[in-house]
Amino acid sequence: MSLQAGIPSGILDGDLLQCEDVHRVYPVKVSPLFRNLLEKPGDPIWRQVMPDVRELRDEGPLAMEDPLGEEARSPVPNLVHRYPDRVLWIVSHVCAVHCRFCTRKRRWTRPVALNEEMIQRALDYIARTPAVRDVLLSGGDPLMLSAAMVDDLCSRLRRISHVRILRVGTRVPFAAPERITDELVGVLRGHHPLFVNIHVNHPREITPEAREACARLADAGIPLGSQTVLLRDVNDDPSVLEELFVELLSLRVRPYYLLQMDLMKSTAHFRTGVSDGLRLLQRLRNRISGLALPQFVVDLPGGYGKVPLLPQAVEKIEAERIVFRNYEGRRCSYPLVEGEGPVLAKLLGKDG
Ligand SMILES: *Cc1c(COP(=O)(O)O)cnc(C)c1O
Ligand code: SF4
């Protein structure tokens, strides 16, 4: 595939040659809808999907090819078992768009496509591991598979009695909403309880088409959540996140995770400090509906799992009381149960 095939002619001009180099390593892919949303270099959609020469310069000691240690935690290919009761199953190697900050971009040129043997091995693993209650279909993007394929995978998972819930992680409702057809929605609603968690990063992605796609899913009784990657110069701004989260809630999408960037090689120019995420949450907490506020999460390098972080609201712990600061900066104290001070101090990481 040539670079120009995927993007409007003339849009790259002078940078084309350098971008061809990036494209060879990390291929460019932009969905028709996102192509229409591109306005100018550096805009929030542009930065997410258009190549940047900095992708080839990120070779620092922090740059990893598999920052979440997923390969090491895959008992069978494409199935990541990191937590006791749930697995992440990479069922598709195709996405509607190639997000330049993707943690799994190593797979764009080395896809491990799912074949029948691998499907069977994953199903066998899940079937013989009764602790697994929750199967998260991921990718790539599972909703780039045909509706028949999604139906087949979900049906086979549903035959395993200890699998209670299914989850689908996808960017399709915003990046390629035309794929959320009545047929696909009919398939998904046939496998309840099934949750769809949607990747969305900026209010500009909330188009009329995406609104309709979310409405079709929600009307089918599918609980919708979102995950948003905190991206430098895309959405690291309180008013942008406020608009995004409040709008999502109005689409019946409950903001679930705000993710700190992983240490993926070639993505350093997107990374914000951990303090930025906390500062943004602090600005939004209590000012917007609690339902609209996601958890801020760092997915630890090496496969140690996700850790949620909260801005500290505890000022100090005294012998008989704990002193809080509310979102307006006002102090307020709350009485302690006798003797709990040291336990509380330890749980909150405070010396008292
Ligand atoms: C994120 C993730 C999950 C799901 O985690 P939740 O916190 O339950 O949403 C499961 N497995 C892997 C490997 C993950 O990265
Ligand atoms: S949709 Fe997800 S898996 Fe696909 S390129 Fe974007 S971040 Fe990566």
Coordinates of C-alpha atoms and ligand atoms in Angstrom, one line a residue:
M1 CA 0.0 0.0 0.0
S2 CA 1.4 3.4 -0.9
L3 CA 1.2 6.2 1.6
Q4 CA -0.8 8.4 -0.6
A5 CA -3.5 5.8 -1.2
G6 CA -4.7 6.3 2.4
I7 CA -4.8 10.0 2.6
P8 CA -6.0 13.0 0.5
S9 CA -3.7 14.1 -2.3
G10 CA -1.5 17.1 -1.6
I11 CA -2.1 16.9 2.1
L12 CA 1.5 16.0 2.9
D13 CA 3.4 18.1 0.4
G14 CA 7.0 18.7 1.4
D15 CA 7.0 16.2 4.2
L16 CA 6.0 13.3 2.0
L17 CA 9.5 11.8 1.6
Q18 CA 10.2 11.6 5.3
C19 CA 6.7 10.4 5.9
E20 CA 7.2 7.6 3.4
D21 CA 10.1 6.4 5.7
V22 CA 7.7 6.4 8.7
H23 CA 5.0 4.7 6.6
R24 CA 7.4 1.8 5.7
V25 CA 8.0 1.0 9.4
Y26 CA 4.6 1.9 10.8
P27 CA 2.0 1.9 8.0
V28 CA -0.5 4.8 7.8
K29 CA -4.1 4.0 7.8
V30 CA -6.9 6.6 8.0
S31 CA -10.6 5.8 7.8
P32 CA -12.8 7.7 5.4
L33 CA -14.6 9.5 8.2
F34 CA -11.4 10.5 9.9
R35 CA -10.0 11.6 6.6
N36 CA -12.9 14.1 6.4
L37 CA -12.1 15.3 9.9
L38 CA -8.5 16.2 9.0
E39 CA -8.2 20.0 8.8
K40 CA -4.6 21.0 9.1
P41 CA -1.3 19.6 10.3
G42 CA -1.2 19.4 14.1
D43 CA -4.9 19.3 14.6
P44 CA -6.2 16.8 17.1
I45 CA -7.2 14.2 14.5
W46 CA -4.1 14.8 12.4
R47 CA -1.8 14.1 15.3
Q48 CA -3.6 10.9 16.1
V49 CA -3.4 9.3 12.6
M50 CA -0.8 11.1 10.4
P51 CA 2.8 10.0 10.5
D52 CA 5.4 12.1 12.2
V53 CA 9.2 11.8 11.7
R54 CA 9.7 11.7 15.4
E55 CA 8.3 8.1 15.4
L56 CA 11.7 7.0 13.9
R57 CA 13.8 9.0 16.3
D58 CA 12.4 7.6 19.6
E59 CA 15.2 5.1 20.5
G60 CA 15.7 6.1 24.1
P61 CA 16.2 3.7 27.0
L62 CA 12.5 3.9 27.9
A63 CA 11.4 2.9 24.4
M64 CA 10.0 -0.7 24.3
E65 CA 8.5 -2.8 21.6
D66 CA 6.2 -4.6 23.9
P67 CA 5.8 -2.2 26.9
L68 CA 3.1 -4.2 28.7
G69 CA 5.1 -7.5 28.5
E70 CA 2.1 -9.1 26.7
E71 CA 4.1 -11.7 24.8
A72 CA 5.5 -13.1 28.1
R73 CA 2.0 -13.3 29.6
S74 CA 0.4 -15.2 26.7
P75 CA -0.1 -18.8 27.5
V76 CA -1.2 -19.4 23.9
P77 CA -0.6 -17.0 21.0
N78 CA -2.8 -13.8 21.1
L79 CA -4.3 -14.5 24.5
V80 CA -3.0 -12.4 27.4
H81 CA -3.7 -13.7 30.9
R82 CA -2.5 -11.1 33.3
Y83 CA -5.1 -11.0 36.0
P84 CA -6.6 -14.0 37.7
D85 CA -10.2 -13.8 36.5
R86 CA -10.0 -12.3 33.0
V87 CA -8.2 -12.6 29.7
L88 CA -7.5 -10.3 26.8
W89 CA -7.9 -12.0 23.5
I90 CA -6.4 -10.4 20.4
V91 CA -8.9 -11.6 17.8
S92 CA -8.2 -9.2 15.0
H93 CA -5.0 -7.6 13.6
V94 CA -7.0 -5.0 11.6
C95 CA -8.0 -1.5 12.8
A96 CA -10.2 1.2 11.2
V97 CA -7.3 3.7 11.7
H98 CA -3.7 3.3 12.8
C99 CA -3.3 5.4 15.9
R100 CA 0.3 6.7 15.9
F101 CA 0.5 6.2 19.7
C102 CA -0.7 2.6 19.6
T103 CA 0.9 0.1 22.1
R104 CA 0.5 -2.7 19.7
K105 CA 1.9 -1.0 16.6
R106 CA 4.6 -3.7 16.5
R107 CA 1.8 -5.9 15.0
W108 CA 1.0 -3.6 12.1
T109 CA 3.8 -5.1 10.0
R110 CA 4.1 -8.4 11.8
P111 CA 0.4 -9.3 12.3
V112 CA -0.3 -12.6 14.0
A113 CA -3.6 -13.3 12.1
L114 CA -6.0 -15.6 13.8
N115 CA -6.5 -18.9 12.2
E116 CA -8.7 -21.8 13.3
E117 CA -5.9 -23.6 15.1
M118 CA -5.1 -20.5 17.2
I119 CA -8.8 -19.9 17.9
Q120 CA -9.2 -23.5 19.1
R121 CA -6.0 -23.2 21.3
A122 CA -7.3 -20.0 22.9
L123 CA -10.8 -21.5 23.5
D124 CA -9.2 -24.7 25.0
Y125 CA -7.1 -22.6 27.4
I126 CA -10.1 -20.6 28.5
A127 CA -12.2 -23.8 28.9
R128 CA -9.6 -25.5 31.1
T129 CA -9.1 -22.3 33.2
P130 CA -12.2 -22.0 35.3
A131 CA -10.9 -18.9 37.0
V132 CA -11.6 -17.0 33.8
R133 CA -14.9 -15.2 34.1
D134 CA -14.4 -12.3 31.8
V135 CA -13.1 -12.4 28.2
L136 CA -12.1 -9.1 26.6
L137 CA -12.0 -9.3 22.8
S138 CA -9.3 -6.9 21.6
G139 CA -7.0 -6.4 18.7
G140 CA -6.5 -4.7 16.4
D141 CA -10.2 -4.1 16.4
P142 CA -12.7 -7.0 16.9
L143 CA -15.4 -5.0 15.1
M144 CA -13.3 -5.0 11.9
L145 CA -14.2 -8.7 11.7
S146 CA -17.3 -9.7 9.9
A147 CA -20.5 -10.0 11.9
A148 CA -20.5 -13.7 11.2
M149 CA -17.0 -14.1 12.7
V150 CA -17.9 -12.1 15.8
D151 CA -20.9 -14.3 16.2
D152 CA -18.9 -17.4 15.9
L153 CA -16.3 -16.3 18.4
C154 CA -18.9 -15.1 21.0
S155 CA -21.0 -18.3 20.5
R156 CA -18.0 -20.5 21.1
L157 CA -17.1 -18.5 24.2
R158 CA -20.7 -18.7 25.5
R159 CA -20.5 -22.5 25.4
I160 CA -17.9 -22.3 28.2
S161 CA -20.1 -22.1 31.3
H162 CA -17.6 -20.3 33.6
V163 CA -17.3 -17.4 31.1
R164 CA -19.8 -14.9 32.6
I165 CA -19.2 -11.7 30.7
L166 CA -17.8 -10.7 27.3
R167 CA -16.2 -7.4 26.6
V168 CA -15.3 -5.8 23.2
G169 CA -12.7 -3.1 23.0
T170 CA -13.1 -1.1 19.8
R171 CA -12.5 2.2 18.1
V172 CA -15.0 1.5 15.3
P173 CA -18.1 3.4 16.7
F174 CA -16.1 6.7 16.3
A175 CA -13.6 5.9 13.6
A176 CA -15.8 3.8 11.2
P177 CA -19.4 4.0 12.6
E178 CA -20.8 2.7 9.3
R179 CA -19.7 -0.7 10.5
I180 CA -22.1 -0.7 13.4
T181 CA -24.8 -2.2 11.2
D182 CA -28.1 -3.7 12.4
E183 CA -26.7 -7.1 11.6
L184 CA -23.6 -6.5 13.9
V185 CA -25.7 -5.0 16.7
G186 CA -28.1 -8.0 16.4
V187 CA -25.1 -10.4 16.8
L188 CA -23.8 -8.5 19.9
R189 CA -27.1 -8.3 21.6
G190 CA -27.4 -12.1 21.2
H191 CA -24.5 -12.6 23.6
H192 CA -25.4 -10.6 26.7
P193 CA -24.0 -9.8 29.2
L194 CA -21.7 -8.1 26.7
F195 CA -20.0 -4.8 27.3
V196 CA -18.5 -2.6 24.6
N197 CA -15.6 -0.3 25.6
I198 CA -15.0 2.4 23.0
H199 CA -11.7 4.1 22.3
V200 CA -12.2 7.9 21.8
N201 CA -9.8 10.7 22.5
H202 CA -11.2 14.1 21.4
P203 CA -14.6 15.8 21.2
R204 CA -14.0 16.3 17.4
E205 CA -14.5 12.6 17.0
I206 CA -18.1 12.9 18.2
T207 CA -19.8 13.2 14.8
P208 CA -23.5 12.7 14.0
E209 CA -22.5 9.3 12.5
A210 CA -20.8 8.2 15.7
R211 CA -23.7 9.4 17.8
E212 CA -26.0 7.2 15.8
A213 CA -23.7 4.2 16.1
C214 CA -23.6 4.6 19.9
A215 CA -27.4 5.0 20.0
R216 CA -27.8 1.7 18.1
L217 CA -25.5 -0.1 20.5
A218 CA -27.1 1.4 23.6
D219 CA -30.6 0.7 22.3
A220 CA -29.6 -2.9 22.0
G221 CA -29.0 -2.9 25.8
I222 CA -25.2 -3.0 25.5
P223 CA -23.5 -1.1 28.3
L224 CA -21.1 1.3 26.8
G225 CA -17.8 2.5 28.3
S226 CA -15.0 4.5 26.9
Q227 CA -11.3 4.6 27.2
T228 CA -9.2 7.7 26.3
V229 CA -5.5 7.9 26.0
L230 CA -4.0 11.0 27.4
L231 CA -2.1 12.5 24.5
R232 CA 0.2 15.6 24.5
D233 CA -1.2 18.4 22.3
V234 CA -4.3 16.4 21.5
N235 CA -6.4 16.2 24.7
D236 CA -4.2 17.2 27.6
D237 CA -6.4 20.2 28.4
P238 CA -9.1 20.3 31.0
S239 CA -11.7 22.0 28.8
V240 CA -11.1 19.4 26.0
L241 CA -11.5 16.5 28.4
E242 CA -14.5 18.1 30.1
E243 CA -16.3 18.4 26.8
L244 CA -15.3 14.9 25.7
F245 CA -16.5 13.2 29.0
V246 CA -19.7 15.2 29.3
E247 CA -20.6 14.5 25.7
L248 CA -19.9 10.8 26.0
L249 CA -22.2 10.6 28.9
S250 CA -25.0 12.1 26.8
L251 CA -24.3 9.4 24.3
R252 CA -24.9 6.8 27.1
V253 CA -21.2 6.1 27.1
R254 CA -19.8 6.0 30.6
P255 CA -16.1 7.2 30.7
Y256 CA -14.1 4.3 32.1
Y257 CA -10.4 4.8 31.8
L258 CA -8.1 7.8 31.0
L259 CA -4.9 6.0 30.2
Q260 CA -1.3 7.3 30.7
M261 CA 0.7 6.6 27.6
D262 CA 2.6 3.3 27.6
L263 CA 6.3 3.3 27.0
M264 CA 6.0 2.1 23.5
K265 CA 8.9 2.9 21.2
S266 CA 8.2 5.6 18.6
T267 CA 5.5 7.3 20.7
A268 CA 7.5 9.5 23.1
H269 CA 6.2 12.8 21.5
F270 CA 2.7 11.9 22.7
R271 CA 3.7 11.3 26.3
T272 CA 2.6 13.6 29.1
G273 CA 3.9 13.4 32.7
V274 CA 2.0 11.3 35.2
S275 CA 1.4 14.6 37.1
D276 CA -0.5 16.0 34.1
G277 CA -3.1 13.3 34.3
L278 CA -3.6 13.9 38.0
R279 CA -3.7 17.7 37.6
L280 CA -6.4 17.3 34.9
L281 CA -8.5 15.0 37.1
Q282 CA -8.2 17.4 39.9
R283 CA -9.6 20.2 37.7
L284 CA -12.6 18.0 36.7
R285 CA -13.4 16.2 40.0
N286 CA -16.7 17.4 41.5
R287 CA -17.1 20.0 38.7
I288 CA -18.6 17.6 36.3
S289 CA -20.9 14.6 37.0
G290 CA -19.1 11.8 38.8
L291 CA -20.5 9.5 36.1
A292 CA -18.5 11.5 33.5
L293 CA -15.2 11.1 35.3
P294 CA -13.0 8.1 34.3
Q295 CA -10.3 6.5 36.4
F296 CA -6.8 7.7 35.5
V297 CA -4.7 4.6 35.0
V298 CA -1.1 3.7 34.4
D299 CA -0.6 0.4 32.8
L300 CA 2.7 -0.6 34.3
P301 CA 5.7 -1.6 32.1
G302 CA 6.6 -5.2 32.1
G303 CA 3.1 -6.5 32.5
Y304 CA 2.5 -5.6 36.2
G305 CA -1.0 -4.5 35.4
K306 CA -3.0 -1.3 35.6
V307 CA -2.8 1.0 38.6
P308 CA -5.4 3.8 39.2
L309 CA -4.2 7.1 40.5
L310 CA -6.2 9.8 42.3
P311 CA -5.2 13.3 43.2
Q312 CA -4.6 13.3 47.0
A313 CA -7.5 14.9 48.9
V314 CA -6.1 14.0 52.3
E315 CA -4.1 16.8 53.9
K316 CA -3.1 15.0 57.1
I317 CA -4.0 12.3 59.6
E318 CA -4.1 13.2 63.2
A319 CA -4.7 11.0 66.3
E320 CA -8.5 11.5 66.2
R321 CA -9.3 13.0 62.8
I322 CA -8.4 13.1 59.2
V323 CA -8.2 16.4 57.4
F324 CA -9.4 16.6 53.8
R325 CA -9.3 19.3 51.3
N326 CA -12.3 19.5 49.0
Y327 CA -12.3 20.5 45.3
E328 CA -12.5 24.2 46.1
G329 CA -9.5 23.9 48.4
R330 CA -11.6 24.1 51.6
R331 CA -10.5 22.1 54.6
C332 CA -12.8 19.8 56.4
S333 CA -12.1 17.1 59.1
Y334 CA -13.7 13.8 59.7
P335 CA -13.4 11.8 63.0
L336 CA -11.4 8.5 63.1
V337 CA -12.3 5.3 64.7
E338 CA -10.0 4.7 67.7
G339 CA -6.7 3.3 66.7
E340 CA -7.2 3.4 63.0
G341 CA -4.7 6.3 62.4
P342 CA -1.6 4.2 61.6
V343 CA -3.6 1.8 59.3
L344 CA -5.1 4.8 57.5
A345 CA -1.8 6.5 57.1
K346 CA -0.3 3.4 55.6
L347 CA -3.2 2.9 53.2
L348 CA -3.0 6.5 52.1
G349 CA 0.7 6.6 52.0
K350 CA 0.8 9.4 54.6
D351 CA 3.0 9.6 57.6
G352 CA 0.4 11.5 59.5
Ligands
LIG1 C1 -6.7 -3.8 30.7 C2 -6.6 -5.3 30.7 C3 -7.6 -6.1 31.1 C4 -8.9 -5.5 31.7 O1 -8.7 -4.8 32.8 P1 -9.9 -4.1 33.6 O2 -9.2 -3.2 34.6 O3 -10.7 -5.2 34.2 O4 -10.7 -3.3 32.6 C5 -7.5 -7.4 31.2 N1 -6.3 -8.0 30.7 C6 -5.3 -7.3 30.2 C7 -4.1 -8.0 29.7 C8 -5.4 -5.9 30.2 O5 -4.4 -5.2 29.7
SF4_2 S1 -7.5 1.2 17.4 FE1 -6.4 0.5 19.2 S2 -5.3 -1.3 18.5 FE2 -6.0 -0.1 16.7 S3 -4.3 1.2 16.2 FE3 -5.7 2.4 17.5 S4 -4.8 2.1 19.5 FE4 -3.9 0.5 18.2

